[in-house]
Coordinates of C-alpha atoms in Angstrom, one line a residue:
Chain A
M144 CA -53.9 -44.4 -95.9
T145 CA -52.3 -47.1 -93.8
C146 CA -48.9 -45.6 -94.6
S147 CA -50.1 -42.2 -93.5
A148 CA -51.5 -43.5 -90.2
S149 CA -48.2 -45.3 -89.6
L150 CA -46.3 -42.1 -90.2
K151 CA -48.5 -40.2 -87.8
R152 CA -48.0 -42.9 -85.1
T153 CA -44.2 -42.7 -85.7
V154 CA -44.3 -38.9 -85.4
V155 CA -46.4 -39.0 -82.2
A156 CA -44.1 -41.6 -80.7
A157 CA -41.0 -39.6 -81.6
L158 CA -42.5 -36.5 -80.0
A159 CA -43.5 -38.4 -76.8
A160 CA -40.0 -39.9 -76.6
S161 CA -38.5 -36.4 -76.9
C162 CA -40.7 -35.1 -74.2
A163 CA -39.8 -38.0 -71.9
L164 CA -36.0 -37.5 -72.4
P165 CA -35.6 -35.2 -69.5
L166 CA -37.0 -37.9 -67.2
F167 CA -34.2 -40.2 -68.1
G168 CA -31.7 -37.4 -67.7
C169 CA -32.3 -36.7 -64.0
H170 CA -29.2 -36.6 -61.9
R171 CA -29.3 -38.9 -58.9
S172 CA -27.0 -38.6 -55.9
Q173 CA -24.8 -41.5 -54.8
E174 CA -22.8 -42.2 -51.7
Y175 CA -19.3 -43.7 -51.7
E176 CA -16.7 -44.6 -49.1
A177 CA -13.0 -44.0 -49.8
T178 CA -9.6 -44.3 -48.0
V179 CA -7.7 -41.1 -47.6
E180 CA -4.5 -39.9 -46.1
I181 CA -4.6 -36.8 -43.8
T182 CA -1.9 -34.4 -45.1
R183 CA -2.8 -31.3 -43.0
L184 CA -4.8 -30.5 -40.0
S185 CA -5.2 -26.9 -38.8
A186 CA -7.5 -24.7 -36.9
A187 CA -9.0 -22.1 -39.1
R188 CA -10.9 -20.2 -36.4
K189 CA -10.8 -20.1 -32.6
D190 CA -13.1 -18.5 -30.1
E191 CA -11.9 -16.2 -27.2
T192 CA -11.3 -19.3 -25.0
G193 CA -8.9 -20.8 -27.6
K194 CA -11.4 -23.5 -28.6
T195 CA -11.3 -24.4 -32.3
T196 CA -14.6 -23.4 -33.9
S197 CA -13.6 -24.2 -37.4
A198 CA -10.9 -26.6 -38.7
D199 CA -9.4 -27.5 -42.0
V200 CA -8.6 -31.1 -42.9
E201 CA -6.5 -31.7 -46.1
L202 CA -7.0 -35.2 -47.6
N203 CA -5.2 -37.1 -50.3
Y204 CA -7.2 -39.9 -52.1
V205 CA -4.4 -42.4 -51.9
D206 CA -6.2 -45.1 -53.9
C207 CA -7.0 -42.9 -56.8
P208 CA -4.5 -42.3 -59.7
G209 CA -3.1 -38.8 -60.1
T210 CA -3.0 -36.0 -57.6
Q211 CA -6.3 -35.4 -55.8
T212 CA -6.3 -33.0 -52.8
D213 CA -9.4 -32.1 -50.9
V214 CA -9.4 -29.3 -48.3
V215 CA -12.5 -29.7 -46.1
R216 CA -13.6 -27.2 -43.5
G217 CA -16.0 -28.1 -40.8
G218 CA -17.7 -26.4 -37.9
N219 CA -17.6 -26.8 -34.1
D220 CA -18.4 -30.4 -33.6
F221 CA -16.4 -31.5 -36.6
S222 CA -13.4 -29.6 -35.3
A223 CA -13.6 -31.2 -31.9
C224 CA -13.9 -34.6 -33.4
V225 CA -11.0 -34.4 -35.9
E226 CA -8.6 -33.5 -33.1
K227 CA -8.1 -37.2 -32.5
L228 CA -6.6 -37.5 -36.0
K229 CA -3.0 -36.7 -37.0
V230 CA -1.1 -36.0 -40.2
G231 CA -0.3 -39.3 -42.0
D232 CA -3.3 -41.2 -40.7
R233 CA -5.1 -43.3 -43.3
V234 CA -8.8 -43.2 -42.6
K235 CA -12.2 -43.9 -44.2
V236 CA -14.4 -41.0 -45.5
K237 CA -18.0 -41.0 -46.6
L238 CA -18.7 -39.0 -49.8
Q239 CA -21.8 -37.9 -51.6
H240 CA -21.6 -37.6 -55.3
R241 CA -24.3 -35.1 -56.5
W242 CA -25.3 -32.9 -59.3
D243 CA -24.2 -29.3 -59.0
P244 CA -26.6 -26.6 -60.4
E245 CA -23.6 -25.1 -62.1
G246 CA -23.9 -27.9 -64.7
H247 CA -21.6 -30.7 -63.5
Y248 CA -21.2 -33.3 -60.8
T249 CA -19.4 -32.7 -57.6
F250 CA -19.0 -34.4 -54.3
D251 CA -19.1 -33.5 -50.6
V252 CA -17.3 -35.1 -47.7
L253 CA -20.0 -36.2 -45.2
D254 CA -17.8 -38.0 -42.7
I255 CA -14.1 -38.4 -41.8
A256 CA -13.2 -41.3 -39.6
G257 CA -16.5 -41.2 -37.8
C258 CA -16.5 -37.4 -37.6
P259 CA -19.7 -36.3 -39.3
R260 CA -19.7 -33.1 -41.4
V261 CA -22.6 -31.2 -42.7
P262 CA -21.6 -29.4 -45.9
D263 CA -22.5 -25.7 -45.8
P264 CA -23.6 -24.4 -49.2
N265 CA -22.0 -21.0 -48.3
D266 CA -18.7 -22.5 -47.4
E267 CA -16.1 -21.0 -49.8
A268 CA -13.0 -22.2 -47.9
S269 CA -13.3 -25.9 -48.9
F270 CA -11.8 -26.7 -52.2
K271 CA -10.5 -29.6 -54.3
I272 CA -7.5 -29.9 -56.6
V273 CA -8.2 -32.8 -59.0
R274 CA -5.7 -33.2 -61.7
E275 CA -3.4 -35.6 -63.4
C276 CA 0.1 -34.4 -64.3
S277 CA 2.5 -35.9 -66.7
D278 CA 5.7 -34.8 -68.4
W279 CA 5.4 -32.5 -71.4
R280 CA 7.9 -33.7 -74.0
V281 CA 9.2 -31.9 -77.0
N282 CA 11.5 -33.8 -79.4
G283 CA 11.6 -36.6 -76.9
A284 CA 12.9 -34.5 -74.1
A285 CA 10.9 -33.6 -71.0
V286 CA 10.7 -29.8 -71.0
G287 CA 7.9 -29.4 -68.5
F288 CA 4.6 -30.9 -67.4
Q289 CA 0.9 -30.8 -68.2
C290 CA -1.8 -31.3 -65.7
N291 CA -5.3 -32.2 -66.9
Y292 CA -8.3 -31.0 -65.0
E293 CA -10.9 -32.8 -67.1
D294 CA -12.5 -36.2 -66.4
K295 CA -10.1 -39.0 -67.0
A296 CA -11.4 -42.5 -67.7
E297 CA -8.7 -44.1 -65.5
L298 CA -9.5 -41.9 -62.5
T299 CA -13.3 -42.1 -62.8
K300 CA -13.2 -45.8 -63.2
A301 CA -11.2 -46.3 -60.0
C302 CA -12.8 -43.4 -58.1
P303 CA -16.2 -42.7 -59.6
W304 CA -17.0 -39.7 -57.3
F305 CA -14.5 -37.7 -59.4
K306 CA -16.8 -37.9 -62.4
K307 CA -17.9 -34.4 -63.4
R308 CA -19.8 -35.0 -66.6
Chain B
M280 CA -54.3 -33.8 -110.2
E281 CA -54.9 -30.4 -111.7
T282 CA -53.5 -27.5 -109.7
R283 CA -55.1 -24.2 -109.2
D284 CA -52.6 -22.5 -111.4
E285 CA -53.2 -24.8 -114.2
R286 CA -56.9 -24.1 -113.9
A287 CA -56.3 -20.4 -113.9
G288 CA -54.6 -20.4 -117.3
E289 CA -51.3 -19.3 -118.6
P290 CA -51.3 -15.5 -118.3
R291 CA -52.3 -15.5 -114.6
F292 CA -49.7 -18.2 -113.9
R293 CA -46.9 -16.1 -115.4
R294 CA -47.9 -13.0 -113.4
R295 CA -47.6 -15.0 -110.2
I296 CA -44.3 -16.4 -111.2
D297 CA -42.9 -12.9 -111.8
K298 CA -44.1 -11.8 -108.3
V299 CA -42.4 -14.7 -106.6
E300 CA -39.2 -14.2 -108.5
L301 CA -39.3 -10.5 -107.9
L302 CA -39.8 -11.1 -104.2
G303 CA -37.0 -13.6 -104.1
L304 CA -34.6 -11.3 -106.0
V305 CA -35.4 -8.3 -103.8
V306 CA -34.7 -10.3 -100.7
L307 CA -31.5 -11.7 -102.1
V308 CA -30.3 -8.3 -103.1
L309 CA -31.1 -6.9 -99.7
V310 CA -29.3 -9.7 -98.0
V311 CA -26.2 -9.3 -100.2
L312 CA -26.2 -5.5 -99.7
F313 CA -26.6 -6.0 -95.9
A314 CA -23.9 -8.6 -95.9
F315 CA -21.5 -6.5 -97.9
A316 CA -22.2 -3.4 -95.9
N317 CA -21.7 -5.4 -92.7
K318 CA -18.4 -6.8 -93.9
V319 CA -17.1 -3.5 -95.2
G320 CA -18.2 -1.7 -92.0
A321 CA -16.9 -4.4 -89.8
Q322 CA -13.4 -4.7 -91.2
P323 CA -12.1 -1.2 -90.6
S324 CA -13.9 -0.8 -87.3
G325 CA -12.7 -4.3 -86.2
A326 CA -9.1 -3.3 -87.1
K327 CA -9.6 0.1 -85.5
G328 CA -11.1 -1.6 -82.5
V329 CA -8.2 -3.9 -82.1
G330 CA -5.7 -1.2 -82.8
G331 CA -7.5 1.2 -80.6
G332 CA -7.6 -1.5 -77.9
A333 CA -4.0 -2.2 -78.2
A334 CA -3.2 1.5 -78.3
A335 CA -5.4 2.1 -75.3
A336 CA -3.7 -0.8 -73.5
A337 CA -0.3 0.5 -74.5
A338 CA -1.2 3.9 -73.3
K339 CA -2.3 2.5 -70.0
L340 CA 0.5 0.0 -69.6
A341 CA 3.4 2.0 -71.0
P342 CA 3.7 4.1 -67.8
A343 CA 3.9 1.0 -65.7
D344 CA 6.9 -0.5 -67.5
P345 CA 7.9 0.5 -71.0
K346 CA 10.8 -1.9 -70.9
T347 CA 8.6 -4.9 -70.2
A348 CA 6.4 -3.7 -73.1
G349 CA 9.2 -4.8 -75.3
A350 CA 10.0 -1.3 -76.4
K351 CA 13.6 -0.6 -77.6
P352 CA 15.6 1.4 -75.1
A353 CA 15.5 4.5 -77.3
E354 CA 11.7 4.3 -77.5
A355 CA 11.5 3.7 -73.8
E356 CA 13.6 6.8 -73.2
E357 CA 11.4 8.8 -75.5
A358 CA 8.3 7.6 -73.7
K359 CA 9.9 8.6 -70.4
A360 CA 10.9 12.0 -71.7
G361 CA 7.5 12.5 -73.2
D362 CA 5.7 12.0 -69.9
P363 CA 7.7 12.4 -66.7
R364 CA 4.5 11.7 -64.7
D365 CA 4.2 8.3 -66.3
A366 CA 7.9 7.6 -65.7
A367 CA 7.3 8.4 -62.0
G368 CA 4.4 6.0 -62.1
E369 CA 6.6 3.3 -63.5
A370 CA 9.2 3.8 -60.9
A371 CA 6.5 3.5 -58.2
A372 CA 5.1 0.3 -59.8
V373 CA 8.3 -1.6 -60.4
G374 CA 10.6 -0.1 -57.8
D375 CA 13.5 2.2 -57.9
K376 CA 15.9 -0.5 -56.8
Q377 CA 14.9 -2.9 -59.5
E378 CA 15.0 -0.1 -62.1
A379 CA 18.5 0.8 -61.2
G380 CA 19.5 -2.9 -61.4
D381 CA 18.1 -3.2 -64.9
K382 CA 20.4 -0.3 -66.0
E383 CA 23.5 -1.7 -64.3
D384 CA 23.5 -5.3 -65.2
P385 CA 24.2 -5.2 -68.9
V386 CA 27.1 -2.7 -68.3
E387 CA 28.6 -5.0 -65.7
Q388 CA 28.5 -8.0 -68.0
L389 CA 29.9 -6.0 -70.9
K390 CA 32.9 -5.0 -68.7
T391 CA 34.4 -8.5 -69.0
A392 CA 34.0 -8.6 -72.8
V393 CA 36.9 -7.6 -75.0
L394 CA 37.0 -6.1 -78.4
A395 CA 38.9 -8.9 -80.3
D396 CA 39.1 -7.6 -83.8
P397 CA 37.6 -4.1 -84.5
S398 CA 37.8 -4.8 -88.3
K399 CA 35.1 -7.5 -87.9
G400 CA 32.7 -5.2 -86.1
G401 CA 32.5 -3.3 -82.9
V402 CA 30.9 -6.0 -80.7
P403 CA 33.1 -7.2 -77.8
V404 CA 33.2 -10.9 -77.1
H405 CA 34.0 -13.2 -74.2
K406 CA 36.9 -15.4 -75.0
E407 CA 36.3 -17.7 -72.0
G408 CA 33.3 -19.8 -71.2
L409 CA 30.8 -21.5 -73.4
F410 CA 29.4 -18.4 -75.0
R411 CA 31.2 -15.6 -76.9
S412 CA 28.2 -13.2 -76.5
P413 CA 29.1 -9.9 -74.7
F414 CA 26.1 -10.6 -72.5
A415 CA 27.5 -13.9 -71.3
A416 CA 28.9 -14.1 -67.7
P417 CA 31.7 -16.7 -67.8
N418 CA 33.0 -16.0 -64.3
K419 CA 29.6 -16.1 -62.5
P420 CA 28.3 -19.4 -60.9
H421 CA 25.6 -21.3 -62.8
V422 CA 22.3 -21.6 -60.9
H423 CA 19.2 -23.9 -61.5
A424 CA 16.0 -22.2 -60.3
R425 CA 12.6 -23.7 -60.0
V426 CA 9.6 -21.6 -61.2
G427 CA 6.3 -21.9 -59.5
L428 CA 3.1 -20.1 -60.5
L429 CA -0.2 -19.8 -58.8
L430 CA -2.8 -18.4 -61.2
E431 CA -5.3 -16.4 -59.1
T432 CA -7.7 -15.0 -61.7
V433 CA -8.1 -14.6 -65.4
E434 CA -10.3 -11.7 -66.5
E435 CA -11.3 -9.8 -69.6
F436 CA -10.6 -12.7 -71.9
D437 CA -11.4 -11.2 -75.3
I438 CA -11.1 -13.8 -78.0
K439 CA -11.5 -11.3 -80.8
K440 CA -8.5 -9.3 -79.6
G441 CA -6.7 -12.4 -78.4
A442 CA -6.0 -10.8 -75.0
F443 CA -6.6 -11.5 -71.3
T444 CA -5.6 -10.1 -68.0
A445 CA -4.1 -12.5 -65.4
H446 CA -3.3 -12.1 -61.7
F447 CA -0.7 -14.5 -60.5
Y448 CA 2.0 -15.3 -58.0
L449 CA 5.4 -16.2 -59.4
S450 CA 8.1 -17.8 -57.3
L451 CA 11.8 -18.7 -57.9
T452 CA 13.6 -21.1 -55.7
S453 CA 17.1 -22.5 -55.9
D454 CA 19.6 -24.3 -53.7
K455 CA 22.4 -21.9 -54.6
P456 CA 22.2 -18.1 -54.5
M457 CA 20.6 -16.7 -57.7
P458 CA 22.0 -13.8 -59.6
P459 CA 21.1 -10.6 -57.6
K460 CA 19.1 -9.0 -60.4
I461 CA 16.5 -11.2 -61.9
D462 CA 13.7 -9.6 -63.8
L463 CA 11.3 -12.0 -65.6
K464 CA 9.6 -10.0 -68.3
P465 CA 6.6 -11.0 -70.4
T466 CA 7.4 -11.8 -74.0
N467 CA 3.7 -11.9 -75.1
G468 CA 2.2 -9.0 -73.1
K469 CA 2.7 -6.3 -70.7
I470 CA 2.9 -6.1 -66.9
E471 CA 0.5 -3.7 -65.3
E472 CA 1.6 -4.2 -61.7
R473 CA 4.4 -6.1 -60.1
D474 CA 5.0 -6.4 -56.3
L475 CA 8.2 -7.9 -55.0
L476 CA 7.1 -10.1 -52.1
A477 CA 10.4 -11.9 -51.4
D478 CA 13.9 -11.1 -52.5
L479 CA 16.3 -13.5 -50.9
P480 CA 19.3 -15.1 -52.6
T481 CA 17.5 -18.5 -52.9
F482 CA 13.9 -17.4 -52.9
K483 CA 12.2 -14.7 -54.8
M484 CA 8.5 -14.1 -55.2
W485 CA 6.3 -11.6 -57.1
K486 CA 2.6 -10.8 -57.3
I487 CA 2.0 -9.8 -60.9
T488 CA -0.9 -8.4 -62.9
G489 CA -0.5 -8.3 -66.6
T490 CA -2.2 -8.3 -70.0
F491 CA -1.1 -11.1 -72.3
H492 CA -1.8 -11.9 -75.9
I493 CA -2.6 -15.1 -77.6
Q494 CA -3.3 -16.4 -81.1
P495 CA -6.8 -18.0 -80.8
D496 CA -7.2 -21.4 -82.5
L497 CA -10.7 -21.4 -84.0
H498 CA -10.6 -24.5 -86.1
S499 CA -13.0 -26.3 -83.8
Y500 CA -15.2 -23.3 -82.9
P501 CA -17.7 -23.5 -81.2
F502 CA -16.1 -26.6 -79.6
D503 CA -12.7 -24.8 -79.3
T504 CA -10.1 -25.0 -76.6
Q505 CA -8.1 -21.9 -76.2
E506 CA -4.6 -21.8 -74.7
L507 CA -3.9 -18.7 -72.6
D508 CA -0.2 -18.3 -72.5
I509 CA 1.9 -16.4 -70.0
E510 CA 5.5 -16.2 -71.2
L511 CA 8.3 -14.8 -69.1
E512 CA 12.0 -14.4 -69.8
D513 CA 14.9 -12.9 -68.0
D514 CA 16.9 -11.3 -70.8
S515 CA 19.5 -10.0 -68.5
N516 CA 20.7 -13.5 -67.3
G517 CA 21.6 -16.0 -70.0
Q518 CA 21.4 -19.7 -69.6
D519 CA 25.1 -19.7 -68.7
I520 CA 24.2 -18.4 -65.3
L521 CA 20.5 -19.1 -64.8
T522 CA 18.6 -22.1 -66.0
L523 CA 14.9 -22.2 -65.1
H524 CA 12.9 -25.4 -64.4
P525 CA 9.1 -25.6 -64.0
D526 CA 8.0 -26.7 -60.6
V527 CA 5.0 -29.0 -60.7
D528 CA 4.6 -29.0 -56.9
H529 CA 4.1 -25.3 -56.8
T530 CA 2.2 -24.6 -60.0
F531 CA -1.5 -24.4 -59.4
L532 CA -4.8 -22.7 -60.0
D533 CA -6.2 -20.9 -57.1
A534 CA -9.1 -22.4 -55.1
G535 CA -12.4 -21.6 -56.9
F536 CA -10.6 -20.6 -60.0
N537 CA -12.7 -20.3 -63.1
V538 CA -12.8 -18.3 -66.4
P539 CA -16.4 -17.1 -67.0
G540 CA -17.9 -18.9 -70.0
W541 CA -15.1 -21.4 -70.2
D542 CA -14.3 -24.8 -68.6
T543 CA -10.8 -25.3 -67.3
S544 CA -9.2 -28.1 -69.3
F545 CA -5.5 -28.2 -68.4
L546 CA -2.5 -26.2 -67.3
R547 CA 1.0 -26.6 -68.7
A548 CA 4.3 -25.2 -67.7
R549 CA 7.5 -25.7 -69.7
I550 CA 10.8 -24.1 -70.3
L551 CA 11.9 -23.0 -73.8
T552 CA 15.6 -22.7 -74.3
H553 CA 15.3 -19.6 -76.4
Y554 CA 17.9 -18.6 -79.0
Y555 CA 17.5 -15.2 -80.8
P556 CA 18.3 -14.9 -84.4
D557 CA 21.7 -13.0 -84.5
R558 CA 21.0 -9.4 -83.3
F559 CA 24.8 -8.7 -83.6
D560 CA 28.0 -10.6 -84.1
N561 CA 28.5 -13.6 -81.8
D562 CA 25.0 -13.4 -80.4
D563 CA 25.2 -17.0 -79.2
L564 CA 23.7 -16.9 -75.7
Y565 CA 20.6 -19.0 -74.9
Y566 CA 17.9 -17.7 -72.5
S567 CA 15.5 -19.7 -70.4
R568 CA 11.9 -18.7 -71.1
F569 CA 9.2 -19.9 -68.7
M570 CA 5.9 -20.7 -70.6
F571 CA 2.8 -21.2 -68.6
T572 CA -0.4 -22.2 -70.5
L573 CA -3.9 -22.5 -69.2
G574 CA -6.2 -24.5 -71.5
V575 CA -9.8 -23.5 -71.4
K576 CA -12.6 -25.1 -73.3
R577 CA -15.9 -23.6 -74.4
F578 CA -18.9 -25.2 -72.6
A579 CA -20.3 -27.8 -75.1
T580 CA -23.9 -27.3 -74.0
S581 CA -23.7 -23.6 -74.7
A582 CA -22.0 -24.2 -78.0
V583 CA -24.8 -26.6 -79.2
F584 CA -27.6 -24.3 -78.2
T585 CA -26.1 -21.1 -79.5
V586 CA -24.7 -22.3 -82.8
F587 CA -26.0 -25.7 -83.8
V588 CA -29.7 -25.5 -82.7
P589 CA -30.4 -22.2 -84.6
A590 CA -28.7 -23.5 -87.7
L591 CA -30.7 -26.7 -87.7
V592 CA -34.0 -24.8 -87.0
I593 CA -33.3 -22.6 -90.1
V594 CA -32.8 -25.7 -92.2
L595 CA -35.8 -27.6 -90.8
I596 CA -38.2 -24.6 -91.5
S597 CA -36.8 -24.4 -95.0
L598 CA -37.1 -28.2 -95.5
S599 CA -40.8 -28.1 -94.4
G600 CA -41.4 -25.9 -97.5
L601 CA -40.8 -28.9 -99.7
W602 CA -44.2 -30.3 -98.6
F603 CA -46.1 -27.4 -100.1
P604 CA -47.3 -28.1 -103.7
R605 CA -47.0 -25.7 -106.6
N606 CA -50.4 -24.1 -106.0
E607 CA -49.0 -22.9 -102.6
L608 CA -45.8 -21.6 -104.2
E609 CA -45.8 -18.4 -102.2
V610 CA -46.0 -20.3 -98.9
R611 CA -43.3 -22.6 -100.2
S612 CA -41.0 -19.7 -101.1
N613 CA -41.7 -18.0 -97.9
A614 CA -40.5 -21.0 -96.0
T615 CA -37.2 -20.9 -97.8
T616 CA -36.1 -17.5 -98.9
P617 CA -36.4 -15.6 -95.6
M618 CA -34.5 -18.5 -94.1
L619 CA -31.5 -17.5 -96.3
A620 CA -31.7 -14.0 -94.8
A621 CA -31.9 -15.5 -91.3
A622 CA -28.9 -17.8 -92.0
V623 CA -26.8 -14.9 -93.4
L624 CA -27.6 -12.7 -90.4
F625 CA -27.0 -15.5 -87.9
H626 CA -23.6 -16.3 -89.6
F627 CA -22.5 -12.6 -89.4
A628 CA -23.6 -12.4 -85.8
L629 CA -21.4 -15.4 -85.1
M630 CA -18.5 -13.9 -87.0
Q631 CA -18.7 -10.6 -85.1
E632 CA -17.5 -12.3 -82.0
L633 CA -14.4 -13.8 -83.6
P634 CA -11.3 -12.5 -85.2
A635 CA -10.7 -13.0 -88.9
T636 CA -9.1 -16.4 -89.7
A637 CA -7.4 -17.8 -92.8
Y638 CA -9.3 -21.1 -92.4
L639 CA -12.9 -22.2 -91.9
S640 CA -14.1 -23.0 -88.4
R641 CA -16.6 -25.8 -87.6
A642 CA -19.3 -23.1 -87.4
D643 CA -18.3 -21.9 -90.9
K644 CA -18.6 -25.4 -92.3
L645 CA -21.9 -25.8 -90.6
M646 CA -23.2 -22.6 -92.2
M647 CA -21.8 -23.7 -95.6
G648 CA -24.0 -26.8 -95.2
V649 CA -27.0 -24.5 -94.2
Y650 CA -26.5 -22.3 -97.3
G651 CA -26.2 -25.4 -99.5
C652 CA -29.4 -26.9 -98.2
L653 CA -31.3 -23.6 -98.6
F654 CA -30.0 -23.3 -102.1
L655 CA -31.2 -26.8 -102.8
H656 CA -34.6 -26.1 -101.4
M657 CA -34.9 -22.9 -103.5
V658 CA -33.8 -24.8 -106.6
S659 CA -36.5 -27.4 -105.9
S660 CA -39.1 -24.5 -106.4
W661 CA -37.4 -22.7 -109.3
I662 CA -37.0 -25.9 -111.3
W663 CA -40.8 -25.9 -111.9
F664 CA -40.3 -22.9 -114.2
V665 CA -37.6 -24.7 -116.2
F666 CA -39.6 -27.8 -117.1
D667 CA -42.9 -28.3 -118.8
E668 CA -46.0 -27.9 -116.6
S669 CA -47.0 -31.5 -117.2
R670 CA -44.0 -32.5 -115.0
T671 CA -45.2 -30.4 -112.0
E672 CA -46.4 -33.3 -109.9
L673 CA -43.3 -35.4 -110.8
I674 CA -41.0 -32.6 -109.8
F675 CA -42.9 -31.9 -106.6
R676 CA -42.7 -35.6 -105.6
W677 CA -39.0 -36.1 -106.5
A678 CA -38.0 -32.8 -104.9
K679 CA -39.1 -34.3 -101.6
Y680 CA -37.5 -37.6 -102.3
I681 CA -34.2 -36.1 -103.2
C682 CA -34.0 -32.9 -101.2
A683 CA -35.0 -34.3 -97.8
P684 CA -32.3 -37.1 -97.7
V685 CA -29.7 -34.8 -99.3
T686 CA -30.5 -32.2 -96.7
L687 CA -30.0 -34.7 -93.9
I688 CA -26.7 -35.9 -95.5
V689 CA -25.4 -32.4 -96.1
M690 CA -26.2 -31.3 -92.6
A691 CA -24.7 -34.5 -91.1
I692 CA -21.5 -33.9 -93.0
A693 CA -21.5 -30.2 -92.0
I694 CA -22.0 -31.1 -88.3
V695 CA -19.3 -33.8 -88.3
L696 CA -16.6 -31.9 -90.3

């Protein structure tokens, strides 16, 4: 009888723990600050007066291992603000690491050198190239290269906003 | 404790046993028949499907470029003669200029070859240079070209056929002028459309759409990573005049690139210094083959929920039957035998999506574990009819003690393997 009651308690506890699992699995956003190098600045769209209404800024995360390129497009105010920057500048950026409904983490650039940017969920022009390339060797000879797109421990340890899983 | 069957007496007990056995046998026979019919039906239709698909693809692609399809010249000529409209289509797709170049190049190279000793065969050779092959070009300058590839999209990836369609940009750059006629042709597929975007001596670029074939690796299915290969080779320029090098700075996936249902894992670009087995005497020329590989991995969450969860549910339902005593034999059997049918159907549904392999995938091993567990659970019921009725309770108890942990161990092994 005691054994049966204990078994029931164990089963109920296991069921309760299973139901509570999703609570522990919630995906919280986190903000980071990083140093980047500006590698390209260009106007993507201009109005009839020649004023830039949309600008692209290409960034390289210089403190992160591998090749990480981020092309960020911003609107009117952002475009006017980033005009003060030039290619080769090393500046601070604010990032938000968040859960993407597609089933992985991603991050948005919220601010470049004091220029705030509001990410637009319909923006299809901004993109990231996050990869680590190394020589591909056969019989000891380098015959090409391989670039990995998956999470790498070394990268995510140094720059946690690149963590996807 | 006396069971209901024991109280009922021997004759009634035997009648019930016969019914259960009969039910089990009928279900098993139906399952075996269904499985056999499914397999017999699937094999020819699968092969027909693949063949039909390939034939359809060939029929569609042959007009675009019979030469790139790897057809022999005679076959290509036949294809052209058979359908002039298609030949015209090919010319439109590839370009008259390029087509003319393809025909001239080998002749030009063969002009410098000499027939050294007719008694040793009729193949002329080059006496100068590194290679004796008649297709060598000892008097032409040697050029190193860098190959860049931007993969735009991958579509219609069919793992059963081992085929996919890719849209990509291909660029060749060099510091010295490249041979005037360069035609990189796929060695593992067919080109549907090729647009020449730049044709300068030191810079050439194409926009290409083609269908390529791969050999899927299903050892780890459903946690498999597939390598989608695009292999290109210029068989008109040997390595004596053109050496290719992969260009890491200009090999990318397009912004927003993704393969539906798959996670991008890696890309690889390499050059294979390709040597053909002797096609004729002195066939010693090497060729540079550019090999681009996109590694895609099946989403793990999807794999778990579509393969592992159903298999485990089948085993758990069957396992629950062990807690029914002998007087509930029908319920106990109904928890196990229909699960065997479910497992077989589930397994065949999984196999329908994949090509036949000479090895077991992880999913196959999992299903072997499932079959083993279901067999064990059925044996735990059948064993009652082997031993004396006085041991009914003992068998009931020990069936639980043995089968439950063995099921867990077998399934753990099946999942890990």
